[in-house]
mmCIF file of C-alpha atoms in Angstrom:
data_model
loop_
_atom_site.group_PDB
_atom_site.id
_atom_site.type_symbol
_atom_site.label_atom_id
_atom_site.label_comp_id
_atom_site.label_asym_id
_atom_site.label_seq_id
_atom_site.Cartn_x
_atom_site.Cartn_y
_atom_site.Cartn_z
ATOM 1 C CA MET A 1 -72.393 27.462 -177.289
ATOM 2 C CA ASN A 2 -69.634 25.755 -179.226
ATOM 3 C CA GLY A 3 -67.511 25.102 -176.132
ATOM 4 C CA GLU A 4 -65.428 28.257 -176.403
ATOM 5 C CA PRO A 5 -65.044 30.375 -173.249
ATOM 6 C CA GLU A 6 -67.480 33.199 -172.596
ATOM 7 C CA ALA A 7 -66.128 36.684 -173.120
ATOM 8 C CA ASP A 8 -65.776 37.384 -169.410
ATOM 9 C CA GLU A 9 -64.387 33.933 -168.504
ATOM 10 C CA PRO A 10 -60.580 34.061 -167.880
ATOM 11 C CA VAL A 11 -58.510 31.685 -169.914
ATOM 12 C CA ALA A 12 -56.011 29.762 -167.784
ATOM 13 C CA ARG A 13 -52.454 29.644 -169.029
ATOM 14 C CA PRO A 14 -51.008 26.116 -169.521
ATOM 15 C CA GLU A 15 -48.687 26.381 -166.505
ATOM 16 C CA GLU A 16 -51.535 27.710 -164.340
ATOM 17 C CA ALA A 17 -53.764 24.856 -165.411
ATOM 18 C CA GLU A 18 -50.992 22.374 -164.603
ATOM 19 C CA ARG A 19 -50.522 23.935 -161.141
ATOM 20 C CA ARG A 20 -54.244 23.726 -160.412
ATOM 21 C CA GLN A 21 -54.298 20.098 -161.437
ATOM 22 C CA ARG A 22 -51.239 19.288 -159.331
ATOM 23 C CA ASP A 23 -52.288 21.124 -156.145
ATOM 24 C CA PRO A 24 -55.022 18.710 -154.996
ATOM 25 C CA ARG A 25 -52.603 15.828 -155.270
ATOM 26 C CA ASP A 26 -49.645 17.418 -153.463
ATOM 27 C CA ALA A 27 -50.579 16.958 -149.807
ATOM 28 C CA MET A 28 -52.253 13.615 -150.410
ATOM 29 C CA SER A 29 -49.256 12.167 -152.249
ATOM 30 C CA LEU A 30 -46.553 13.271 -149.801
ATOM 31 C CA GLN A 31 -45.025 10.448 -147.795
ATOM 32 C CA THR A 32 -44.099 10.787 -144.132
ATOM 33 C CA ALA A 33 -40.702 9.233 -144.913
ATOM 34 C CA TRP A 34 -39.985 12.148 -147.251
ATOM 35 C CA LEU A 35 -40.881 14.630 -144.520
ATOM 36 C CA ARG A 36 -38.699 12.880 -141.943
ATOM 37 C CA SER A 37 -35.740 12.872 -144.331
ATOM 38 C CA PHE A 38 -36.320 16.536 -145.132
ATOM 39 C CA LEU A 39 -36.395 17.508 -141.453
ATOM 40 C CA ALA A 40 -33.336 15.400 -140.662
ATOM 41 C CA VAL A 41 -31.270 17.110 -143.372
ATOM 42 C CA ALA A 42 -32.551 20.531 -142.269
ATOM 43 C CA ASP A 43 -31.840 19.853 -138.598
ATOM 44 C CA LYS A 44 -28.448 18.186 -139.072
ATOM 45 C CA GLY A 45 -27.183 20.556 -141.772
ATOM 46 C CA GLY A 46 -26.292 17.896 -144.309
ATOM 47 C CA PHE A 47 -27.259 14.673 -146.036
ATOM 48 C CA GLY A 48 -24.454 12.642 -144.437
ATOM 49 C CA ALA A 49 -25.429 13.548 -140.866
ATOM 50 C CA ALA A 50 -29.082 12.878 -141.658
ATOM 51 C CA THR A 51 -28.311 9.341 -142.817
ATOM 52 C CA VAL A 52 -26.752 8.573 -139.419
ATOM 53 C CA ALA A 53 -29.746 9.957 -137.534
ATOM 54 C CA LEU A 54 -32.252 8.102 -139.714
ATOM 55 C CA HIS A 55 -30.261 4.866 -140.159
ATOM 56 C CA LEU A 56 -30.834 5.120 -143.924
ATOM 57 C CA SER A 57 -28.434 5.134 -146.846
ATOM 58 C CA GLN A 58 -27.515 8.499 -148.341
ATOM 59 C CA SER A 59 -29.024 7.458 -151.650
ATOM 60 C CA ARG A 60 -32.351 6.755 -149.938
ATOM 61 C CA VAL A 61 -32.374 10.133 -148.168
ATOM 62 C CA SER A 62 -31.436 11.904 -151.413
ATOM 63 C CA ALA A 63 -34.237 10.081 -153.211
ATOM 64 C CA HIS A 64 -36.731 11.183 -150.538
ATOM 65 C CA ILE A 65 -35.686 14.826 -150.882
ATOM 66 C CA ALA A 66 -35.796 14.667 -154.674
ATOM 67 C CA ALA A 67 -39.291 13.152 -154.605
ATOM 68 C CA LEU A 68 -40.486 15.794 -152.160
ATOM 69 C CA GLU A 69 -39.047 18.655 -154.221
ATOM 70 C CA HIS A 70 -40.649 17.221 -157.358
ATOM 71 C CA ALA A 71 -44.036 16.956 -155.657
ATOM 72 C CA LEU A 72 -43.837 20.502 -154.303
ATOM 73 C CA GLY A 73 -42.299 22.017 -157.412
ATOM 74 C CA VAL A 74 -39.678 23.930 -155.394
ATOM 75 C CA THR A 75 -36.041 23.534 -154.332
ATOM 76 C CA LEU A 76 -35.823 22.930 -150.593
ATOM 77 C CA PHE A 77 -32.044 23.045 -150.017
ATOM 78 C CA ASP A 78 -29.111 25.154 -151.112
ATOM 79 C CA ARG A 79 -26.764 22.266 -151.840
ATOM 80 C CA LYS A 80 -23.785 24.532 -152.547
ATOM 81 C CA ALA A 81 -23.802 25.928 -148.990
ATOM 82 C CA ARG A 82 -21.684 24.314 -146.285
ATOM 83 C CA PRO A 83 -23.315 23.191 -144.142
ATOM 84 C CA THR A 84 -26.333 22.503 -146.330
ATOM 85 C CA ARG A 85 -29.135 24.940 -145.529
ATOM 86 C CA THR A 86 -32.752 25.344 -146.473
ATOM 87 C CA THR A 87 -33.873 27.745 -149.168
ATOM 88 C CA GLN A 88 -36.567 30.302 -148.379
ATOM 89 C CA ALA A 89 -39.160 27.819 -149.644
ATOM 90 C CA GLY A 90 -37.578 25.086 -147.534
ATOM 91 C CA GLU A 91 -37.625 27.196 -144.388
ATOM 92 C CA LEU A 92 -41.293 28.032 -144.891
ATOM 93 C CA PHE A 93 -42.161 24.395 -145.548
ATOM 94 C CA ARG A 94 -40.120 23.201 -142.549
ATOM 95 C CA VAL A 95 -42.530 24.688 -140.008
ATOM 96 C CA HIS A 96 -45.490 22.995 -141.641
ATOM 97 C CA ALA A 97 -43.671 19.671 -141.957
ATOM 98 C CA VAL A 98 -42.885 19.655 -138.230
ATOM 99 C CA ASN A 99 -46.489 20.485 -137.360
ATOM 100 C CA ALA A 100 -47.863 17.930 -139.815
ATOM 101 C CA LEU A 101 -45.807 15.055 -138.405
ATOM 102 C CA ALA A 102 -46.575 16.080 -134.822
ATOM 103 C CA GLU A 103 -50.294 16.293 -135.542
ATOM 104 C CA LEU A 104 -50.249 12.950 -137.322
ATOM 105 C CA GLN A 105 -48.485 11.363 -134.344
ATOM 106 C CA ARG A 106 -51.071 12.834 -131.981
ATOM 107 C CA GLY A 107 -53.801 11.393 -134.159
ATOM 108 C CA VAL A 108 -52.191 7.948 -134.109
ATOM 109 C CA GLU A 109 -51.857 8.049 -130.325
ATOM 110 C CA ALA A 110 -55.406 9.335 -129.855
ATOM 111 C CA ALA A 111 -56.766 6.481 -131.941
ATOM 112 C CA ARG A 112 -54.647 3.903 -130.141
ATOM 113 C CA SER A 113 -55.555 5.256 -126.725
ATOM 114 C CA THR A 114 -59.117 4.028 -127.267
ATOM 115 C CA LEU A 115 -57.911 0.430 -127.285
ATOM 116 C CA ASP A 116 -58.288 -1.637 -124.139
ATOM 117 C CA ASN A 117 -54.935 -3.217 -124.918
ATOM 118 C CA LEU A 118 -52.676 -0.288 -125.822
ATOM 119 C CA VAL A 119 -50.642 -0.908 -128.972
ATOM 120 C CA ALA A 120 -47.903 1.674 -129.360
ATOM 121 C CA HIS A 121 -44.175 2.372 -129.459
ATOM 122 C CA VAL A 122 -42.265 3.945 -126.577
ATOM 123 C CA SER A 123 -38.596 4.975 -126.471
ATOM 124 C CA ILE A 124 -36.881 5.040 -123.077
ATOM 125 C CA ALA A 125 -33.408 6.397 -122.287
ATOM 126 C CA SER A 126 -31.363 5.860 -119.148
ATOM 127 C CA TYR A 127 -27.823 5.536 -117.848
ATOM 128 C CA PRO A 128 -26.099 2.199 -117.052
ATOM 129 C CA SER A 129 -26.891 1.807 -113.335
ATOM 130 C CA VAL A 130 -30.605 2.503 -113.877
ATOM 131 C CA SER A 131 -30.659 0.310 -116.988
ATOM 132 C CA SER A 132 -29.366 -2.691 -115.036
ATOM 133 C CA THR A 133 -30.992 -2.269 -111.621
ATOM 134 C CA TYR A 134 -34.346 -0.556 -112.133
ATOM 135 C CA LEU A 135 -35.502 -0.278 -115.743
ATOM 136 C CA PRO A 136 -36.164 -4.035 -116.191
ATOM 137 C CA GLY A 137 -38.721 -3.934 -113.368
ATOM 138 C CA ALA A 138 -40.484 -0.920 -114.839
ATOM 139 C CA LEU A 139 -40.636 -2.622 -118.240
ATOM 140 C CA ARG A 140 -42.092 -5.773 -116.671
ATOM 141 C CA GLU A 141 -44.865 -3.668 -115.166
ATOM 142 C CA LEU A 142 -45.502 -1.973 -118.507
ATOM 143 C CA LYS A 143 -45.656 -5.262 -120.422
ATOM 144 C CA ALA A 144 -47.897 -6.875 -117.831
ATOM 145 C CA GLU A 145 -50.496 -4.142 -118.323
ATOM 146 C CA HIS A 146 -49.893 -3.412 -122.030
ATOM 147 C CA PRO A 147 -48.266 -6.398 -123.785
ATOM 148 C CA GLY A 148 -48.749 -4.744 -127.184
ATOM 149 C CA VAL A 149 -46.378 -1.879 -126.458
ATOM 150 C CA ASN A 150 -43.121 -2.016 -128.392
ATOM 151 C CA VAL A 151 -40.130 -0.686 -126.397
ATOM 152 C CA GLU A 152 -36.960 0.916 -127.750
ATOM 153 C CA LEU A 153 -34.057 1.519 -125.338
ATOM 154 C CA HIS A 154 -31.251 4.106 -125.435
ATOM 155 C CA GLU A 155 -28.369 4.618 -123.035
ATOM 156 C CA GLY A 156 -26.015 7.513 -122.399
ATOM 157 C CA ALA A 157 -24.597 10.096 -120.003
ATOM 158 C CA ALA A 158 -26.655 12.888 -118.413
ATOM 159 C CA ALA A 159 -25.921 15.499 -121.105
ATOM 160 C CA SER A 160 -26.830 13.194 -123.979
ATOM 161 C CA LEU A 161 -29.993 11.985 -122.228
ATOM 162 C CA GLU A 162 -31.292 15.544 -122.087
ATOM 163 C CA GLU A 163 -30.722 15.998 -125.798
ATOM 164 C CA LEU A 164 -32.554 12.757 -126.597
ATOM 165 C CA VAL A 165 -35.687 13.953 -124.785
ATOM 166 C CA THR A 166 -35.525 17.507 -126.088
ATOM 167 C CA ASN A 167 -35.150 16.543 -129.757
ATOM 168 C CA GLY A 168 -37.837 13.857 -129.560
ATOM 169 C CA THR A 169 -35.587 10.841 -130.124
ATOM 170 C CA VAL A 170 -36.983 9.302 -126.925
ATOM 171 C CA ASP A 171 -40.282 9.718 -125.102
ATOM 172 C CA LEU A 172 -38.886 9.548 -121.566
ATOM 173 C CA ALA A 173 -35.466 9.482 -119.912
ATOM 174 C CA PHE A 174 -34.148 8.611 -116.459
ATOM 175 C CA ARG A 175 -31.556 11.128 -115.298
ATOM 176 C CA PRO A 176 -30.234 12.728 -112.101
ATOM 177 C CA LEU A 177 -31.853 16.087 -111.330
ATOM 178 C CA LEU A 178 -28.394 17.682 -111.230
ATOM 179 C CA PRO A 179 -26.734 19.076 -113.186
ATOM 180 C CA LYS A 180 -29.935 20.888 -114.075
ATOM 181 C CA MET A 181 -31.616 20.360 -117.408
ATOM 182 C CA ARG A 182 -31.076 23.311 -119.738
ATOM 183 C CA ASP A 183 -34.571 22.871 -121.186
ATOM 184 C CA ALA A 184 -36.786 24.211 -118.396
ATOM 185 C CA THR A 185 -39.975 23.188 -120.209
ATOM 186 C CA LEU A 186 -39.454 19.463 -119.671
ATOM 187 C CA CYS A 187 -41.745 17.667 -117.248
ATOM 188 C CA HIS A 188 -40.214 15.473 -114.568
ATOM 189 C CA ARG A 189 -41.004 13.182 -111.663
ATOM 190 C CA THR A 190 -38.410 12.738 -108.915
ATOM 191 C CA ILE A 191 -38.268 9.073 -107.870
ATOM 192 C CA TRP A 192 -35.496 8.450 -105.357
ATOM 193 C CA ARG A 193 -32.449 9.797 -103.552
ATOM 194 C CA GLU A 194 -29.198 7.848 -103.496
ATOM 195 C CA ASP A 195 -25.983 8.368 -101.562
ATOM 196 C CA ILE A 196 -22.704 9.415 -103.125
ATOM 197 C CA VAL A 197 -20.109 7.269 -101.371
ATOM 198 C CA ALA A 198 -16.370 6.715 -101.098
ATOM 199 C CA VAL A 199 -14.875 3.414 -102.312
ATOM 200 C CA MET A 200 -11.468 2.405 -100.942
ATOM 201 C CA ARG A 201 -9.240 -0.556 -100.213
ATOM 202 C CA GLU A 202 -9.777 -2.378 -96.941
ATOM 203 C CA GLY A 203 -6.286 -1.436 -95.731
ATOM 204 C CA ASP A 204 -6.691 2.310 -96.183
ATOM 205 C CA PRO A 205 -6.513 4.154 -92.824
ATOM 206 C CA CYS A 206 -9.826 5.963 -93.307
ATOM 207 C CA ALA A 207 -11.580 2.625 -93.967
ATOM 208 C CA GLN A 208 -11.564 1.893 -90.238
ATOM 209 C CA SER A 209 -14.601 4.125 -89.536
ATOM 210 C CA GLU A 210 -18.120 3.826 -90.926
ATOM 211 C CA SER A 211 -17.920 7.227 -92.617
ATOM 212 C CA VAL A 212 -15.226 9.549 -93.893
ATOM 213 C CA SER A 213 -14.901 13.297 -93.643
ATOM 214 C CA ILE A 214 -14.315 15.623 -96.562
ATOM 215 C CA GLU A 215 -10.888 16.392 -95.138
ATOM 216 C CA GLN A 216 -9.956 12.695 -95.181
ATOM 217 C CA VAL A 217 -11.157 12.316 -98.761
ATOM 218 C CA LEU A 218 -9.142 15.335 -99.879
ATOM 219 C CA GLY A 219 -5.982 13.569 -98.726
ATOM 220 C CA TYR A 220 -6.226 11.105 -101.646
ATOM 221 C CA PRO A 221 -6.194 11.275 -105.435
ATOM 222 C CA LEU A 222 -9.845 10.943 -106.413
ATOM 223 C CA ILE A 223 -11.535 8.895 -109.141
ATOM 224 C CA GLY A 224 -15.002 10.077 -110.123
ATOM 225 C CA ASN A 225 -17.747 9.877 -112.684
ATOM 226 C CA PRO A 226 -19.004 10.709 -115.217
ATOM 227 C CA SER A 227 -16.215 11.605 -117.620
ATOM 228 C CA GLY A 228 -16.088 14.893 -119.478
ATOM 229 C CA THR A 229 -15.346 18.533 -118.785
ATOM 230 C CA ILE A 230 -16.889 20.502 -115.946
ATOM 231 C CA GLU A 231 -19.157 22.225 -118.500
ATOM 232 C CA GLU A 232 -20.355 18.800 -119.665
ATOM 233 C CA GLY A 233 -21.035 17.671 -116.090
ATOM 234 C CA GLY A 234 -17.845 15.611 -115.780
ATOM 235 C CA GLY A 235 -17.161 14.541 -112.182
ATOM 236 C CA PHE A 236 -20.368 16.181 -111.017
ATOM 237 C CA ASP A 237 -21.119 13.679 -108.231
ATOM 238 C CA LEU A 238 -17.618 14.082 -106.816
ATOM 239 C CA ARG A 239 -17.739 17.879 -106.862
ATOM 240 C CA ASN A 240 -21.280 17.955 -105.530
ATOM 241 C CA ALA A 241 -20.357 15.712 -102.574
ATOM 242 C CA LEU A 242 -17.351 17.860 -101.656
ATOM 243 C CA GLY A 243 -19.329 21.095 -101.881
ATOM 244 C CA GLU A 244 -17.285 24.254 -101.332
ATOM 245 C CA GLU A 245 -14.109 22.191 -100.853
ATOM 246 C CA ALA A 246 -14.277 20.698 -104.366
ATOM 247 C CA ALA A 247 -11.689 23.163 -105.657
ATOM 248 C CA ARG A 248 -9.090 21.527 -103.389
ATOM 249 C CA ALA A 249 -9.680 18.033 -104.779
ATOM 250 C CA ASP A 250 -6.976 16.156 -106.643
ATOM 251 C CA VAL A 251 -9.148 14.637 -109.383
ATOM 252 C CA ALA A 252 -6.932 11.938 -110.843
ATOM 253 C CA TYR A 253 -9.371 10.316 -113.274
ATOM 254 C CA LEU A 254 -12.989 10.484 -114.463
ATOM 255 C CA THR A 255 -14.811 7.557 -116.065
ATOM 256 C CA ASP A 256 -18.301 6.556 -117.171
ATOM 257 C CA GLN A 257 -17.668 2.926 -116.201
ATOM 258 C CA PRO A 258 -18.104 1.799 -112.550
ATOM 259 C CA ALA A 259 -15.936 -1.258 -113.272
ATOM 260 C CA THR A 260 -13.072 0.998 -114.362
ATOM 261 C CA LEU A 261 -13.415 3.138 -111.238
ATOM 262 C CA VAL A 262 -13.364 0.040 -109.022
ATOM 263 C CA ALA A 263 -10.331 -1.392 -110.858
ATOM 264 C CA LEU A 264 -8.405 1.835 -110.340
ATOM 265 C CA VAL A 265 -9.245 1.843 -106.631
ATOM 266 C CA ARG A 266 -8.026 -1.775 -106.350
ATOM 267 C CA SER A 267 -4.722 -0.806 -107.942
ATOM 268 C CA ALA A 268 -4.176 1.920 -105.290
ATOM 269 C CA PHE A 269 -4.735 4.684 -107.833
ATOM 270 C CA GLY A 270 -6.852 6.593 -105.314
ATOM 271 C CA ILE A 271 -10.301 6.701 -103.667
ATOM 272 C CA GLY A 272 -13.411 6.395 -105.798
ATOM 273 C CA ILE A 273 -16.356 8.785 -105.374
ATOM 274 C CA ILE A 274 -19.520 7.439 -106.997
ATOM 275 C CA ASN A 275 -23.234 6.958 -106.425
ATOM 276 C CA ARG A 276 -24.065 3.829 -104.454
ATOM 277 C CA LEU A 277 -26.422 2.408 -107.068
ATOM 278 C CA ALA A 278 -23.656 2.256 -109.684
ATOM 279 C CA LEU A 279 -21.657 -0.063 -107.448
ATOM 280 C CA GLN A 280 -24.385 -2.702 -107.776
ATOM 281 C CA THR A 281 -23.338 -3.179 -111.401
ATOM 282 C CA THR A 282 -19.819 -4.429 -110.594
ATOM 283 C CA SER A 283 -17.947 -6.546 -108.035
ATOM 284 C CA ILE A 284 -16.343 -4.669 -105.135
ATOM 285 C CA ASP A 285 -14.636 -7.689 -103.514
ATOM 286 C CA GLY A 286 -11.708 -6.554 -101.383
ATOM 287 C CA LEU A 287 -12.975 -2.987 -101.192
ATOM 288 C CA VAL A 288 -15.103 -1.130 -98.660
ATOM 289 C CA VAL A 289 -17.771 1.517 -99.169
ATOM 290 C CA ARG A 290 -18.090 4.405 -96.754
ATOM 291 C CA THR A 291 -20.582 7.242 -96.495
ATOM 292 C CA ILE A 292 -19.213 10.772 -96.762
ATOM 293 C CA ASP A 293 -19.878 13.271 -93.964
ATOM 294 C CA SER A 294 -21.292 15.949 -96.248
ATOM 295 C CA PRO A 295 -24.843 17.348 -96.496
ATOM 296 C CA SER A 296 -24.570 17.265 -100.285
ATOM 297 C CA ALA A 297 -23.262 13.694 -100.665
ATOM 298 C CA HIS A 298 -26.362 12.471 -102.459
ATOM 299 C CA ARG A 299 -28.230 12.888 -105.717
ATOM 300 C CA ASP A 300 -31.867 12.723 -106.749
ATOM 301 C CA VAL A 301 -32.964 10.664 -109.734
ATOM 302 C CA ALA A 302 -35.945 11.622 -111.861
ATOM 303 C CA LEU A 303 -37.881 10.607 -114.956
ATOM 304 C CA PHE A 304 -38.170 13.314 -117.640
ATOM 305 C CA TRP A 305 -40.461 13.728 -120.627
ATOM 306 C CA ALA A 306 -41.371 16.519 -123.058
ATOM 307 C CA ARG A 307 -44.391 18.664 -122.303
ATOM 308 C CA ARG A 308 -45.750 18.059 -125.802
ATOM 309 C CA ARG A 309 -45.847 14.335 -125.002
ATOM 310 C CA ALA A 310 -47.381 14.686 -121.525
ATOM 311 C CA ASP A 311 -50.855 13.551 -122.604
ATOM 312 C CA SER A 312 -49.654 10.721 -124.831
ATOM 313 C CA ALA A 313 -51.312 7.449 -123.888
ATOM 314 C CA VAL A 314 -48.066 5.493 -124.046
ATOM 315 C CA VAL A 315 -46.185 8.062 -121.929
ATOM 316 C CA ARG A 316 -48.905 7.932 -119.278
ATOM 317 C CA ALA A 317 -48.807 4.121 -119.445
ATOM 318 C CA PHE A 318 -45.070 4.089 -118.744
ATOM 319 C CA LEU A 319 -45.442 6.616 -115.923
ATOM 320 C CA ASP A 320 -48.014 4.327 -114.312
ATOM 321 C CA ALA A 321 -45.706 1.328 -114.775
ATOM 322 C CA GLN A 322 -42.768 3.220 -113.279
ATOM 323 C CA GLU A 323 -44.859 4.056 -110.227
ATOM 324 C CA ARG A 324 -45.554 0.366 -109.607
ATOM 325 C CA ALA A 325 -41.975 -0.830 -110.158
ATOM 326 C CA PRO A 326 -39.956 -1.701 -107.018
ATOM 327 C CA LEU A 327 -37.080 0.651 -106.257
ATOM 328 C CA PRO A 328 -33.502 -0.649 -106.352
ATOM 329 C CA SER A 329 -31.959 -1.663 -103.050
ATOM 330 C CA GLY A 330 -29.881 0.978 -101.312
ATOM 331 C CA VAL A 331 -31.843 4.022 -102.497
ATOM 332 C CA HIS A 332 -34.236 6.182 -100.494
ATOM 333 C CA PRO A 333 -37.774 6.762 -101.841
ATOM 334 C CA TRP A 334 -38.460 10.408 -102.550
ATOM 335 C CA GLN A 335 -39.938 11.903 -99.390
ATOM 336 C CA GLY A 336 -43.733 12.049 -99.172
ATOM 337 C CA GLY A 337 -44.644 9.361 -101.736
ATOM 338 C CA ARG A 338 -46.345 10.391 -104.964
ATOM 339 C CA LYS A 339 -47.745 13.618 -103.481
ATOM 340 C CA GLY A 340 -44.209 14.632 -102.630
ATOM 341 C CA TRP A 341 -42.726 13.753 -105.986
ATOM 342 C CA GLY A 342 -41.358 16.573 -108.068
ATOM 343 C CA GLU A 343 -43.805 15.994 -110.891
ATOM 344 C CA SER A 344 -43.719 19.183 -112.890
ATOM 345 C CA ARG A 345 -44.534 20.561 -116.301
ATOM 346 C CA GLY A 346 -41.732 23.052 -116.387
#
């Protein structure tokens, strides 16, 4: 009657009352920037590495984590550990943070997909020869149909391109089918086949015929691409073209740059082995290009994307644009048209 609790009504302790008051505000007050900083530190194992991934200052990332911990009322990281690791509370929260951001992104894309003029952001990764000879045409097709789409471009070697798709940094990536992707769940569409060819000086004896045999190639020091160890895919095109005889090759130099390969060939350093498309990005004056008499002297190029992004409106928009884009000169369309493409969901 006088405002005091009934006999059977539990009396909340001050800290319990504070928790109850705080709980309804927690989820509503959390900022996505805090969650992204939290996940970056958790994934990278430290605040310094997270700042590089997020392109933020360390003080900003630290402030995000501090604000998130204050809102949750728990410590998310063991800062004394090296590398920094999540606490038990942090590990439990991590799963929900990933799901929350993914669900929010799906909601954004679902809402935007209802627009006649798609407004969205798409990140595309590729390697230099595709970036210069093919990607511009695909982007023109995308912009013609969806001028509101904002495009972010990344470039790298095959191994790094896989990582960009797998970790969600990019939505789609152009990459040769081989060496095989380690993540078998990725979707892909095979687009074209291109020859792996030999580049040599006009005066070289084997330049007199229209093609060269593996045995002729093995008589020279060889310059290949990309760079890196065998485990990283270094010199893959060269070794793939030579097949079972690759172990006999004198691999003098590996490079990611077609211009470097061509310069070394000009200086009589050896014969270059490279995909034909890459040669369109540099001058080959004074040199000749010859096909290699090998059933494996080719590679197939595909477009990859994550299964979780397969139904994204902007991913489907880019896939449609890629289908309309003209292929670079010198490549062979994948046999059978779209029905024959290797479009797969893992």
